Coordinates of C-alpha atoms and ligand atoms in Angstrom, one line a residue:
Chain X
M22 CA -7.5 12.9 -20.8
N23 CA -5.1 14.2 -20.5
R24 CA -2.3 11.8 -21.7
E25 CA -0.2 14.7 -23.2
D26 CA 0.5 15.7 -19.9
F27 CA 2.3 13.0 -18.5
P28 CA 4.9 12.8 -19.7
M29 CA 5.3 8.6 -18.5
L30 CA 3.1 7.8 -20.9
K31 CA 4.8 8.2 -23.7
E32 CA 6.0 5.0 -23.4
D33 CA 5.3 2.0 -24.2
I34 CA 3.3 1.2 -21.2
V35 CA 0.0 1.0 -19.2
Y36 CA -0.7 2.0 -16.3
F37 CA -2.7 0.9 -13.9
D38 CA -1.0 1.3 -10.3
N39 CA -2.9 5.0 -9.2
G40 CA -4.3 3.1 -6.0
A41 CA -0.3 2.9 -5.0
T42 CA 0.7 6.4 -6.7
T43 CA -0.3 8.3 -9.6
L44 CA 2.0 9.5 -12.4
K45 CA 2.6 13.7 -11.6
P46 CA 1.7 16.0 -15.0
K47 CA 4.5 18.5 -16.4
S48 CA 2.5 21.1 -14.4
V49 CA 3.8 19.7 -11.1
V50 CA 7.1 19.2 -11.9
H51 CA 7.0 22.4 -13.4
A52 CA 6.4 23.9 -10.7
M53 CA 8.7 22.5 -7.4
D54 CA 11.4 22.6 -10.7
K55 CA 10.8 26.0 -10.9
Y56 CA 11.2 26.4 -6.5
Y57 CA 14.8 24.7 -7.0
L58 CA 15.8 26.5 -10.1
E59 CA 14.1 30.6 -9.6
H60 CA 12.9 30.6 -6.2
T61 CA 14.7 27.9 -4.0
S62 CA 14.7 29.7 -0.1
N63 CA 13.1 29.4 3.0
I64 CA 9.9 30.3 4.0
H65 CA 8.4 31.9 7.2
R66 CA 11.6 34.0 7.2
G67 CA 13.3 36.0 5.3
E68 CA 12.6 39.8 3.5
Y69 CA 14.4 39.8 0.0
D70 CA 12.4 38.1 -3.5
A71 CA 12.9 34.7 -3.8
S72 CA 12.2 34.4 -1.0
I73 CA 8.6 36.1 -0.9
I74 CA 7.7 34.5 -3.8
T75 CA 8.2 30.9 -2.1
N76 CA 5.9 32.2 1.0
Q77 CA 3.5 33.5 -1.3
L78 CA 3.5 29.9 -3.1
Y79 CA 4.1 27.5 -0.1
D80 CA 0.9 29.4 2.4
G81 CA -1.2 29.4 -1.2
V82 CA -1.7 26.6 -0.7
R83 CA -3.1 26.3 2.3
D84 CA -6.6 28.1 0.8
I85 CA -5.9 26.2 -2.3
V86 CA -6.5 22.8 0.2
R87 CA -9.2 24.5 1.5
D88 CA -10.9 24.9 -1.3
F89 CA -10.8 21.5 -2.7
I90 CA -12.2 19.5 0.6
H91 CA -14.6 22.6 0.8
A92 CA -12.6 23.6 4.6
K93 CA -14.5 26.4 6.2
N94 CA -11.2 28.1 6.6
S95 CA -7.6 27.5 5.5
D96 CA -5.7 27.3 9.7
E97 CA -7.5 24.3 9.7
I98 CA -5.7 22.7 6.9
V99 CA -1.9 21.0 8.5
Y100 CA 1.0 20.4 5.4
T101 CA 2.0 17.0 6.9
S102 CA 3.8 14.1 5.3
G103 CA 0.4 12.5 3.8
T104 CA -2.3 10.0 5.4
T105 CA 0.1 8.3 7.4
E106 CA 0.9 11.3 9.2
G107 CA -2.1 12.9 9.1
I108 CA -3.6 9.8 11.1
N109 CA -0.6 9.0 13.4
M110 CA -1.2 13.4 14.6
V111 CA -4.6 12.9 14.7
V112 CA -4.8 8.9 17.2
F113 CA -1.4 9.9 19.0
G114 CA -1.4 14.2 19.2
F115 CA -5.8 14.2 19.7
M116 CA -7.2 10.6 20.6
K117 CA -4.6 9.4 22.8
K118 CA -5.4 13.3 25.2
H119 CA -9.2 12.5 25.0
L120 CA -10.0 8.9 24.8
K121 CA -10.5 7.1 27.9
K122 CA -9.4 3.1 28.6
G123 CA -12.7 1.7 27.6
D124 CA -13.3 4.4 25.0
V125 CA -14.7 2.2 21.1
V126 CA -12.5 2.9 18.3
L127 CA -15.1 1.6 15.4
T128 CA -13.6 0.5 11.6
D129 CA -13.7 -2.0 9.5
R130 CA -11.6 -4.7 7.7
A131 CA -11.3 -3.3 4.8
E132 CA -9.0 -0.4 6.1
H133 CA -4.8 0.1 4.9
A134 CA -2.5 -0.5 8.1
S135 CA -2.1 3.3 8.6
N136 CA -6.1 3.5 9.7
V137 CA -5.5 0.6 12.1
L138 CA -1.8 0.6 13.9
P139 CA -2.0 3.7 15.5
W140 CA -5.3 2.3 16.4
L141 CA -4.6 -0.2 17.8
V142 CA -0.9 1.3 19.8
L143 CA -3.7 3.6 21.4
A144 CA -5.6 0.5 22.4
R145 CA -1.9 -1.9 24.0
K146 CA -0.6 1.8 25.7
M147 CA -4.1 3.0 27.4
G148 CA -6.4 -0.3 26.5
I149 CA -9.1 1.4 23.9
V150 CA -10.9 -0.9 22.0
V151 CA -10.4 -1.2 18.6
K152 CA -13.7 -3.6 16.8
Y153 CA -14.2 -3.6 13.3
V154 CA -17.8 -2.8 11.1
P155 CA -18.6 -6.5 9.4
L156 CA -18.9 -6.0 5.5
D157 CA -21.1 -6.8 3.1
D158 CA -20.6 -9.8 1.1
D159 CA -19.5 -7.0 -1.1
Y160 CA -17.3 -6.6 1.2
S161 CA -19.0 -3.1 1.0
L162 CA -18.9 -1.3 4.2
S163 CA -22.7 -0.4 4.8
V164 CA -24.2 2.1 7.0
A165 CA -26.4 0.3 8.2
K166 CA -24.3 -2.5 9.7
L167 CA -22.3 0.5 11.4
E168 CA -25.1 1.0 13.5
K169 CA -25.5 -1.7 14.4
E170 CA -22.2 -1.1 16.3
I171 CA -22.7 1.7 17.7
D172 CA -23.1 1.7 21.4
D173 CA -22.6 4.5 24.4
K174 CA -18.9 3.2 24.1
V175 CA -18.3 3.8 20.8
K176 CA -16.3 7.0 20.7
V177 CA -14.3 7.2 17.4
I178 CA -15.6 6.2 14.1
S179 CA -12.5 6.3 11.4
I180 CA -13.1 5.1 7.6
A181 CA -11.8 5.6 5.0
K182 CA -13.7 7.1 2.4
V183 CA -12.7 5.0 -0.1
S184 CA -11.6 2.1 0.6
N185 CA -7.9 0.8 -1.4
V186 CA -9.0 -2.3 -2.6
V187 CA -12.3 -2.5 -2.7
G188 CA -12.9 0.7 -3.6
D189 CA -16.5 1.1 -2.4
V190 CA -17.0 4.5 -1.6
R191 CA -18.9 4.8 1.9
D192 CA -21.6 7.3 2.6
T193 CA -19.4 9.8 4.8
K194 CA -22.2 12.7 4.5
R195 CA -24.6 10.1 6.6
I196 CA -22.2 8.4 8.8
G197 CA -21.5 12.3 9.6
E198 CA -25.0 13.2 10.7
I199 CA -25.0 9.5 12.4
C200 CA -21.3 10.9 14.4
K201 CA -23.1 14.2 14.9
S202 CA -26.1 13.1 16.7
K203 CA -23.9 10.4 18.6
N204 CA -21.3 13.2 19.8
I205 CA -18.6 10.9 18.1
Y206 CA -15.7 11.8 16.3
F207 CA -15.2 11.2 12.5
V208 CA -11.6 10.4 11.2
V209 CA -11.9 10.4 7.7
D210 CA -9.0 8.3 5.6
A211 CA -9.2 10.0 2.1
A212 CA -6.7 9.0 0.6
Q213 CA -8.3 6.9 -2.0
A214 CA -10.6 9.6 -2.3
V215 CA -9.1 13.3 -3.1
S216 CA -9.5 13.7 -7.0
H217 CA -11.7 10.8 -6.8
V218 CA -14.9 11.1 -5.9
E219 CA -16.1 14.8 -4.4
V220 CA -15.0 15.9 -0.4
D221 CA -16.6 17.7 2.0
V222 CA -15.4 18.1 5.3
V223 CA -18.3 20.6 6.4
D224 CA -20.9 19.7 5.0
D225 CA -20.2 15.3 6.4
N226 CA -19.8 17.1 10.0
I227 CA -15.5 15.6 9.3
D228 CA -13.6 16.5 12.5
F229 CA -10.1 14.9 11.1
L230 CA -9.1 14.0 7.2
A231 CA -6.0 13.6 6.0
F232 CA -4.4 12.8 2.8
S233 CA -1.7 12.6 0.1
A234 CA -1.0 14.7 -2.5
H235 CA 0.9 11.4 -4.0
K236 CA -2.1 9.9 -4.7
M237 CA -3.5 12.7 -6.8
A238 CA -0.6 13.3 -9.2
G239 CA 0.7 15.4 -7.3
P240 CA 4.7 14.9 -5.5
T241 CA 5.3 12.0 -2.8
G242 CA 6.2 13.2 0.7
V243 CA 3.4 15.5 1.1
G244 CA 0.0 16.5 2.2
A245 CA -2.7 17.6 4.2
L246 CA -4.5 16.9 7.8
Y247 CA -7.6 19.0 8.0
G248 CA -9.3 19.2 11.4
K249 CA -12.4 21.5 13.1
Y250 CA -10.6 24.4 14.7
E251 CA -11.1 24.1 18.5
L252 CA -10.0 20.4 18.3
L253 CA -6.7 21.3 16.4
C254 CA -6.4 23.7 19.1
G255 CA -7.0 20.8 21.4
M256 CA -4.0 18.7 19.8
D257 CA -0.5 18.5 20.7
P258 CA 2.1 18.5 18.5
L259 CA 3.7 15.6 18.2
K260 CA 7.0 17.7 16.5
Y261 CA 8.8 20.3 18.8
G262 CA 11.1 23.0 17.0
G263 CA 11.6 26.1 15.1
G264 CA 8.7 27.9 13.5
M265 CA 6.3 26.7 15.7
N266 CA 6.9 28.1 18.7
Q267 CA 6.2 31.7 19.7
E268 CA 8.6 32.2 22.2
F269 CA 11.3 29.7 24.9
S270 CA 13.7 30.8 27.3
S271 CA 16.0 29.2 29.7
D272 CA 14.0 29.5 32.2
G273 CA 12.2 26.4 31.0
D274 CA 9.8 28.4 29.3
F275 CA 8.1 28.2 26.0
E276 CA 5.2 29.3 24.2
I277 CA 3.9 27.2 20.7
K278 CA 1.5 28.9 17.8
T279 CA -1.9 28.5 17.0
P280 CA -2.8 26.1 14.4
P281 CA -2.2 25.3 12.2
L282 CA 1.4 26.1 12.2
K283 CA 2.0 24.6 15.6
F284 CA 2.5 21.1 14.0
E285 CA 4.6 22.7 11.3
A286 CA 8.2 21.9 13.2
G287 CA 10.8 22.1 10.9
T288 CA 11.7 23.0 7.4
P289 CA 8.8 21.6 5.8
A290 CA 9.2 20.1 2.0
I291 CA 8.3 23.5 0.1
A292 CA 9.3 22.0 -3.4
E293 CA 6.4 19.4 -2.4
V294 CA 4.0 21.7 -0.6
I295 CA 4.1 23.7 -3.9
G296 CA 3.7 20.9 -6.5
M297 CA 0.8 19.6 -3.7
G298 CA -1.1 23.1 -4.6
E299 CA 0.1 22.2 -8.3
A300 CA -2.1 19.0 -8.2
I301 CA -4.5 20.5 -6.8
K302 CA -5.0 22.9 -9.3
Y303 CA -4.6 20.1 -11.5
V304 CA -7.1 18.3 -11.5
S305 CA -9.7 21.3 -10.2
K306 CA -9.4 21.6 -13.8
I307 CA -10.8 18.7 -15.6
G308 CA -13.2 18.1 -12.8
V309 CA -13.5 15.6 -9.8
D310 CA -16.6 14.6 -10.6
K311 CA -15.7 14.5 -14.5
I312 CA -12.9 12.3 -13.4
H313 CA -14.8 9.9 -11.6
E314 CA -17.3 9.2 -14.0
H315 CA -14.4 8.4 -16.2
E316 CA -13.1 5.9 -13.6
V317 CA -16.5 4.3 -13.6
S318 CA -17.5 4.2 -16.9
L319 CA -13.9 2.3 -18.2
K320 CA -14.7 0.1 -14.6
K321 CA -17.8 -1.2 -15.9
Y322 CA -16.4 -1.4 -19.5
L323 CA -13.4 -3.9 -17.8
V324 CA -15.1 -5.4 -16.2
S325 CA -18.0 -6.3 -19.1
E326 CA -14.7 -7.1 -21.0
L327 CA -12.9 -9.3 -17.7
R328 CA -16.4 -11.7 -17.7
K329 CA -15.6 -13.3 -21.4
I330 CA -12.5 -14.6 -20.0
P331 CA -13.5 -17.8 -18.1
N332 CA -10.5 -18.6 -15.6
I333 CA -10.3 -15.0 -13.9
I334 CA -11.6 -14.4 -10.8
M335 CA -13.4 -11.0 -9.9
Y336 CA -13.8 -9.3 -6.0
N337 CA -15.0 -5.9 -6.6
E338 CA -17.0 -6.1 -10.2
K339 CA -19.5 -3.1 -8.8
S340 CA -18.1 -0.8 -5.9
D341 CA -18.5 2.9 -7.8
S342 CA -14.8 3.9 -7.8
G343 CA -12.2 2.8 -10.8
I344 CA -10.4 -0.3 -8.8
L345 CA -10.9 -3.8 -9.5
A346 CA -9.0 -7.2 -7.1
F347 CA -9.1 -9.7 -9.1
N348 CA -6.8 -13.2 -9.5
L349 CA -7.1 -16.1 -12.5
E350 CA -7.4 -18.6 -10.9
G351 CA -5.1 -21.7 -9.6
V352 CA -2.2 -18.4 -9.9
F353 CA -0.4 -16.6 -7.2
A354 CA -1.3 -12.6 -7.3
Q355 CA 1.9 -12.0 -8.0
D356 CA 3.1 -14.4 -11.0
T357 CA 0.2 -12.5 -12.6
A358 CA 1.5 -9.1 -12.3
I359 CA 5.1 -10.4 -13.3
F360 CA 3.3 -11.6 -16.4
L361 CA 1.9 -8.3 -17.5
N362 CA 5.0 -6.6 -17.0
H363 CA 6.0 -8.4 -19.7
F364 CA 3.6 -6.6 -21.7
H365 CA 4.4 -3.6 -19.9
I366 CA 0.8 -3.9 -17.9
Y367 CA 2.2 -1.8 -14.2
V368 CA -0.5 -3.8 -11.7
R369 CA 0.0 -4.3 -7.5
A370 CA -0.3 -8.1 -5.8
G371 CA -0.5 -8.4 -2.3
N372 CA -2.6 -7.3 0.0
H373 CA -2.3 -4.7 -0.9
C374 CA -1.8 -3.1 3.2
T375 CA -4.8 -4.5 3.7
K376 CA -3.9 -7.2 5.7
M377 CA -7.3 -8.0 8.1
L378 CA -9.3 -7.4 4.9
K379 CA -8.7 -11.6 4.6
E380 CA -10.1 -12.7 7.4
E381 CA -13.7 -11.6 5.5
M382 CA -12.3 -12.3 1.7
N383 CA -10.8 -15.6 2.5
I384 CA -7.9 -14.6 0.2
R385 CA -4.7 -13.0 1.3
N386 CA -3.5 -11.3 -2.1
T387 CA -4.9 -10.4 -5.1
C388 CA -3.9 -8.1 -8.9
R389 CA -5.1 -4.9 -7.9
I390 CA -6.8 -2.3 -10.9
S391 CA -6.2 1.2 -10.2
M392 CA -7.7 3.9 -13.2
Y393 CA -7.2 7.1 -13.5
L394 CA -8.3 9.9 -15.7
Y395 CA -5.8 9.3 -18.3
N396 CA -6.7 5.3 -18.7
N397 CA -8.3 4.8 -21.7
K398 CA -10.2 1.3 -23.1
S399 CA -7.0 1.3 -25.5
D400 CA -4.9 0.3 -21.6
V401 CA -8.0 -1.7 -20.8
D402 CA -7.5 -3.8 -24.7
R403 CA -4.2 -4.6 -24.2
L404 CA -5.2 -5.9 -20.0
I405 CA -7.2 -8.3 -21.5
D406 CA -5.2 -8.9 -24.9
A407 CA -2.5 -9.9 -22.3
L408 CA -4.8 -11.9 -19.5
K409 CA -6.3 -14.0 -23.3
Q410 CA -2.7 -15.7 -23.0
S411 CA -2.3 -16.3 -19.7
E412 CA -2.2 -20.3 -20.5
N413 CA 1.6 -19.1 -21.3
I414 CA 1.9 -17.5 -18.2
F415 CA 4.6 -20.1 -16.9
K416 CA 6.6 -19.6 -20.2
V417 CA 7.2 -15.5 -18.9
V418 CA 7.3 -15.6 -15.5
I419 CA 9.7 -18.9 -15.1
Chain C
M1 CA 20.4 -24.8 -19.3
D2 CA 18.1 -25.7 -21.7
S3 CA 15.2 -23.3 -21.3
N4 CA 12.3 -25.6 -21.6
L5 CA 14.1 -27.8 -19.6
R6 CA 14.2 -25.6 -16.8
R7 CA 10.7 -24.1 -17.0
E8 CA 9.8 -27.9 -17.1
I9 CA 11.4 -28.3 -14.0
I10 CA 10.4 -24.7 -12.1
L11 CA 6.8 -25.7 -12.9
E12 CA 7.0 -29.1 -11.8
H13 CA 8.2 -28.5 -8.6
Y14 CA 5.8 -25.5 -8.3
E15 CA 2.9 -27.7 -9.6
N16 CA 3.4 -30.9 -7.2
P17 CA 6.1 -29.5 -4.7
V18 CA 8.4 -32.2 -2.6
N19 CA 6.9 -32.2 1.7
R20 CA 4.0 -30.0 1.4
G21 CA 2.2 -29.9 4.5
L22 CA 3.7 -28.6 8.2
V23 CA 3.3 -31.8 11.0
D24 CA 2.9 -30.7 14.6
D25 CA 5.9 -31.7 16.2
D26 CA 8.4 -30.2 18.5
S27 CA 11.6 -32.1 17.1
Y28 CA 11.1 -29.3 14.6
I29 CA 12.1 -25.9 14.1
L30 CA 10.1 -23.9 12.3
K31 CA 10.7 -20.7 10.5
N32 CA 8.4 -18.1 8.8
T33 CA 9.3 -16.0 5.6
N34 CA 6.8 -13.0 5.6
N35 CA 9.2 -10.9 4.1
D36 CA 8.8 -7.1 2.9
S37 CA 9.8 -7.3 -0.2
C38 CA 7.7 -9.9 -2.0
I39 CA 4.2 -11.4 -0.9
D40 CA 5.1 -14.7 -0.1
N41 CA 4.5 -16.4 3.2
I42 CA 6.0 -19.9 3.7
D43 CA 6.9 -21.3 6.4
I44 CA 9.6 -23.8 6.4
M45 CA 10.4 -26.4 9.4
L46 CA 13.7 -28.5 10.1
K47 CA 14.7 -32.0 11.9
V48 CA 18.5 -32.6 12.4
D49 CA 18.9 -35.7 14.1
D50 CA 22.8 -36.2 15.1
G51 CA 24.4 -33.4 12.5
I52 CA 21.9 -35.1 9.3
I53 CA 19.1 -33.2 8.0
K54 CA 16.1 -35.6 8.4
D55 CA 13.3 -33.8 7.6
I56 CA 12.3 -30.3 5.8
R57 CA 8.9 -29.6 5.4
F58 CA 6.9 -26.8 3.7
D59 CA 3.2 -24.7 3.8
G60 CA 1.9 -21.2 2.6
E61 CA 1.0 -19.3 -0.4
A62 CA 3.9 -18.1 -2.7
C63 CA 5.4 -17.3 -6.5
A64 CA 5.9 -20.3 -8.9
I65 CA 9.7 -19.0 -8.1
S66 CA 9.5 -19.3 -4.8
T67 CA 7.4 -22.2 -4.2
S68 CA 9.2 -24.4 -6.8
A69 CA 13.2 -23.5 -4.9
T70 CA 11.7 -24.5 -1.8
S71 CA 10.8 -28.0 -3.5
V72 CA 14.2 -28.1 -5.5
M73 CA 15.6 -27.3 -2.2
I74 CA 14.4 -29.6 0.2
N75 CA 14.6 -32.7 -2.1
T76 CA 19.0 -31.3 -2.6
L77 CA 19.6 -31.1 1.2
L78 CA 17.7 -34.0 2.7
G79 CA 19.4 -36.6 4.1
K80 CA 22.7 -33.4 4.6
S81 CA 24.7 -32.9 6.8
V82 CA 24.1 -29.4 8.4
D83 CA 28.1 -29.1 7.4
E84 CA 26.9 -30.4 4.0
A85 CA 23.8 -28.3 3.8
K86 CA 25.7 -24.8 5.0
K87 CA 28.1 -25.4 1.7
I88 CA 24.8 -26.1 -0.8
L89 CA 23.3 -22.7 0.9
Q90 CA 25.8 -20.6 0.2
N91 CA 26.9 -21.9 -2.8
Y92 CA 23.3 -21.0 -4.1
Q93 CA 23.3 -17.9 -2.4
N94 CA 26.8 -16.8 -4.6
M95 CA 24.6 -18.5 -7.8
I96 CA 21.5 -16.5 -7.0
D97 CA 24.3 -13.2 -6.6
E98 CA 26.1 -13.3 -9.3
K99 CA 29.3 -15.1 -7.8
D100 CA 31.3 -17.7 -8.7
Y101 CA 30.1 -20.9 -6.7
D102 CA 30.5 -24.1 -7.5
K103 CA 28.3 -25.4 -9.7
E104 CA 28.4 -30.2 -9.0
L105 CA 27.7 -29.3 -5.3
L106 CA 24.0 -27.7 -6.9
G107 CA 22.7 -30.4 -8.7
E108 CA 19.0 -30.2 -9.3
L109 CA 19.4 -26.3 -8.0
N110 CA 21.0 -24.9 -11.2
V111 CA 17.5 -24.6 -12.2
Y112 CA 18.1 -21.6 -10.8
D113 CA 21.1 -20.0 -12.4
E114 CA 19.6 -17.1 -14.3
I115 CA 17.0 -15.9 -11.8
G116 CA 20.1 -13.4 -10.7
R117 CA 19.5 -11.5 -14.0
Q118 CA 15.8 -10.4 -12.8
P119 CA 16.3 -8.5 -9.6
N120 CA 12.7 -8.6 -8.6
R121 CA 13.0 -12.2 -9.1
K122 CA 16.4 -12.9 -6.7
M123 CA 13.7 -12.4 -2.9
C124 CA 11.7 -15.1 -4.3
A125 CA 14.6 -17.1 -4.9
L126 CA 16.4 -17.0 -1.5
L127 CA 13.0 -17.0 0.3
P128 CA 13.6 -20.9 1.9
S129 CA 17.4 -21.2 1.7
N130 CA 17.4 -17.9 3.8
A131 CA 14.6 -19.7 6.0
I132 CA 17.1 -23.0 6.4
K133 CA 19.8 -20.8 6.8
S134 CA 18.5 -19.1 9.6
I135 CA 16.5 -22.6 10.9
L136 CA 20.3 -23.5 10.9
E137 CA 21.8 -21.0 12.9
M138 CA 18.7 -21.2 15.4
L139 CA 20.4 -25.0 16.3
E140 CA 23.5 -24.0 15.9
E141 CA 22.4 -21.3 19.3
K142 CA 20.6 -23.9 21.2
Ligands
PLP15 C1 -7.0 4.0 1.7 C2 -5.3 4.4 1.9 N1 -4.8 4.9 3.2 C3 -3.7 4.8 4.0 C4 -2.8 5.2 2.6 C5 -1.4 5.9 3.1 O1 -1.1 6.7 2.5 P1 0.9 7.3 2.3 O2 1.6 5.7 2.9 O3 0.9 8.6 1.2 O4 0.6 8.1 3.8 C6 -3.0 4.2 1.9 C7 -1.2 4.6 0.9 O5 -1.4 3.3 -0.2 C8 -4.4 4.2 1.1 O6 -4.3 3.6 0.5

């Protein structure tokens, strides 16, 4: 759907790398252009017309994000540079202060590097313990297995809402209930979830949630962190400077602002924040449920067509999203991706930053197809046609 | 070079590379080539005796270009002196970087003489040479 909104699709390409970043619709690029070409100005200061427009747009995005993830109020929305920064802020600004040696953080081996490494650093620094819930046979994360790992030492559960290689949608509602009843902090990486499945931070009792705009039709370098307001109050900024302080003087006294501004030192990515707002408007207008339905039905079609090709190994046929990891038997994933590029089909090959998944899957690298609203059956057909010619793969890649 | 012949040689080395499999022997120096720009992950180990490259072995998971280039490189360097090897490595790098190089010196490595035109494949072709170069440097520092 809506292919005409995405100028890049006018090229003769099949874009199947949406898990890495999505294409951007014209409306998002235009909103950012407008800032640069018509009302460039900084935020939080200035009384002139251009700055008033910029401030309104910039501040307005907080309300747009709030509604999008169903938060209670806009002060719980912190602008970030993306998911990675959001999770780092939670780990080093909050958890470092509130956890103690021996406390357990529960996660799993399908998580992205950005939801693993910060915890591992904290483990090294202060002796918290990172534990991994074993995945199911289909590499999804089940609530039952997660519950088995919970004991008094578990203080945090930090997981992706949708994992980026397996593409399973985690039951954050149920996990949120468990966290609430056991007084466990619930941290959610929503990088692959936003605009693919509904995200509701209040209903799911989520304490912190991070996402990036570029994986949902928005610009790169921007995202948002949600935190329950009282938790944000207890979180330290990792950056200090202009825009986040109330007052400071040469006697060493200073006072910092309240959330969310206390986390937003320095001039932010203004155009990108505005672009993020526009992206949320764009996907909301289509409807997240509709996007999800579209991706899932397209994946079903993809899987049924791939089954007809004998030398394809699929790793996550069943997961309820637009993500499929596969390999051609006996072919290195990178060679497959290079082969597909020859047909202008863009897929990603590698470990997709989930380097621990190999411990469960016994395979280090896969090709990943990740779909979005604009993909269609004809994209799938082109992929299938190309893969049917894979006996010629080395004629192409060598 | 005829492109079919080129492909045949590369494919043969990809499917049946020489000296695959590491040995547990500390007279070798080992280097892992896990790099950022591609997903190839190869271990290379090399043994020098009296200034002569006595053995090179490798193992790992990598694309057709990296794997075959490792195999061809091993064939080319075995039995050479460290100085000769360095010369070959430098000329090979020049070839991949599309600079002047001595074709005679490179033998079968000439099958990669067009890789430089594909920027995304340069790293694959350079994987074994970079690793072996750094092993030779490690040896010198010893
Ligand atoms: C599940 C998941 N978490 C986190 C990230 C990191 O997002 P970003 O690079 O935008 O910070 C990604 C991106 O690939 C992801 O897929």
